Amino acid sequence: MTDLPPNQAIGKEWIIYNALGIPSIELDNWRLKLSGCVENPIELTYEEITSMEMVVVKDGFHCVEGWSIVDVVWEGVKIKVLAEKAGYDVKARWVIFKSVEGYSAPVPIEYALDEESIIAVKLNNKPLSIEHGFPARPIIPKVYAWKSVKWLTEIFFSKEYVEGYWEARGYHPRGDVWLEERRKNSHHPLKV
Ligand SMILES: Nc1nc2c(c(=O)[nH]1)N[C@H]1C(S)=C(S)[C@@H](COP(=O)(O)O)O[C@H]1N2
Ligand SMILES: [Mo]
């Protein structure tokens, strides 16, 4: 079993969050864009993504409110592979994940390009359900789940830090679960 990060408890059930509602997605019109500090901005269809090499990542899923779901099996494409395809600029320091309905979250580039960081299309061997973010969401095991943007539509590479939905409401820029970076004024403040 995966270890629990500090001050997290195993959740009895998986709570579904949708701060800005659940959007309706038409797969034919949906694209995943890679933009910002990249040499070749690209737009991928669901079919293009799902025909790339898939990796399986088994990890815990940790909500900042204190519940964790352990041993979740995610499957998807390495973010690093997508970033290289788009030719990301080495000067980029943040990756901003944006959803169809306007929710977003920044992640430090070294976390986003970790070998375990993927754009997940499957959860426990099934395509994501609409509630869990179909068609795709980033899974970055070392950060809190608020950074796992459901209904993902854009991966923006940035030299500057850009606040997302929860960061604008007092949450930590980096959100490392093992360092317990919950709120901005947590005991490990990060200078951005
Ligand atoms: N687009 C979008 N993504 C989101 C959220 C949201 O409100 N909108 N909530 C986040 C939070 S706070 C958590 S804990 C997880 C919950 O994932 P789940 O709804 O699949 O359980 O999604 C994250 N991703
Ligand atoms: Mo959360």
Coordinates of C-alpha atoms in Angstrom, one line a residue, residues 76-151:
G76 CA -2.0 7.7 -19.7
V77 CA 0.7 9.5 -21.6
K78 CA 3.8 10.9 -19.9
I79 CA 3.6 14.6 -19.8
K80 CA 7.4 14.7 -20.5
V81 CA 6.8 13.0 -23.9
L82 CA 4.1 15.5 -24.8
A83 CA 6.3 18.4 -23.7
E84 CA 9.2 17.1 -25.9
K85 CA 6.8 16.7 -28.8
A86 CA 5.9 20.4 -28.5
G87 CA 9.5 21.4 -28.0
Y88 CA 9.1 23.2 -24.6
D89 CA 11.5 26.0 -23.8
V90 CA 14.0 25.2 -21.1
K91 CA 13.3 28.6 -19.6
A92 CA 9.7 27.5 -18.8
R93 CA 9.4 27.1 -15.0
W94 CA 5.6 26.4 -14.6
V95 CA 3.1 24.3 -16.4
I96 CA -0.5 25.7 -16.2
F97 CA -3.2 23.1 -16.7
K98 CA -6.5 24.5 -17.9
S99 CA -9.9 22.9 -18.1
V100 CA -12.8 23.3 -20.5
E101 CA -14.9 25.2 -18.0
G102 CA -12.3 27.6 -16.7
Y103 CA -10.7 25.8 -13.7
S104 CA -6.9 25.8 -13.8
A105 CA -3.8 25.0 -11.7
P106 CA -0.1 25.7 -12.0
V107 CA 2.5 23.0 -11.3
P108 CA 6.3 23.6 -11.1
I109 CA 7.8 22.2 -14.3
E110 CA 10.1 19.7 -12.6
Y111 CA 7.1 18.1 -10.9
A112 CA 5.1 18.1 -14.2
L113 CA 7.9 16.5 -16.1
D114 CA 8.6 13.8 -13.5
E115 CA 8.7 10.2 -14.9
E116 CA 5.5 9.4 -12.9
S117 CA 3.5 12.5 -14.1
I118 CA 1.0 11.6 -16.8
I119 CA -2.0 12.9 -18.7
A120 CA -4.4 10.2 -17.5
V121 CA -7.2 8.8 -19.7
K122 CA -8.0 5.8 -17.6
L123 CA -8.8 5.3 -13.9
N124 CA -8.7 1.7 -12.6
N125 CA -8.6 0.2 -16.1
K126 CA -11.6 2.1 -17.5
P127 CA -11.8 5.4 -19.4
L128 CA -12.3 8.3 -17.0
S129 CA -16.0 8.8 -16.2
I130 CA -17.3 12.3 -16.9
E131 CA -17.4 13.1 -13.1
H132 CA -13.7 12.1 -12.8
G133 CA -12.7 14.4 -15.7
F134 CA -13.2 12.6 -19.0
P135 CA -11.5 12.8 -21.5
A136 CA -8.2 13.6 -19.6
R137 CA -6.6 15.0 -16.5
P138 CA -3.0 15.4 -15.3
I139 CA -1.9 13.0 -12.5
I140 CA 1.2 14.3 -10.7
P141 CA 1.6 12.0 -7.7
K142 CA 3.6 14.4 -5.5
V143 CA 1.1 17.2 -5.4
Y144 CA -2.4 17.6 -3.9
A145 CA -5.4 16.5 -6.0
W146 CA -6.6 20.1 -6.6
K147 CA -3.8 20.3 -9.2
S148 CA -5.3 17.4 -11.1
V149 CA -7.4 19.5 -13.5
K150 CA -10.4 17.5 -14.8
W151 CA -11.7 18.0 -18.3

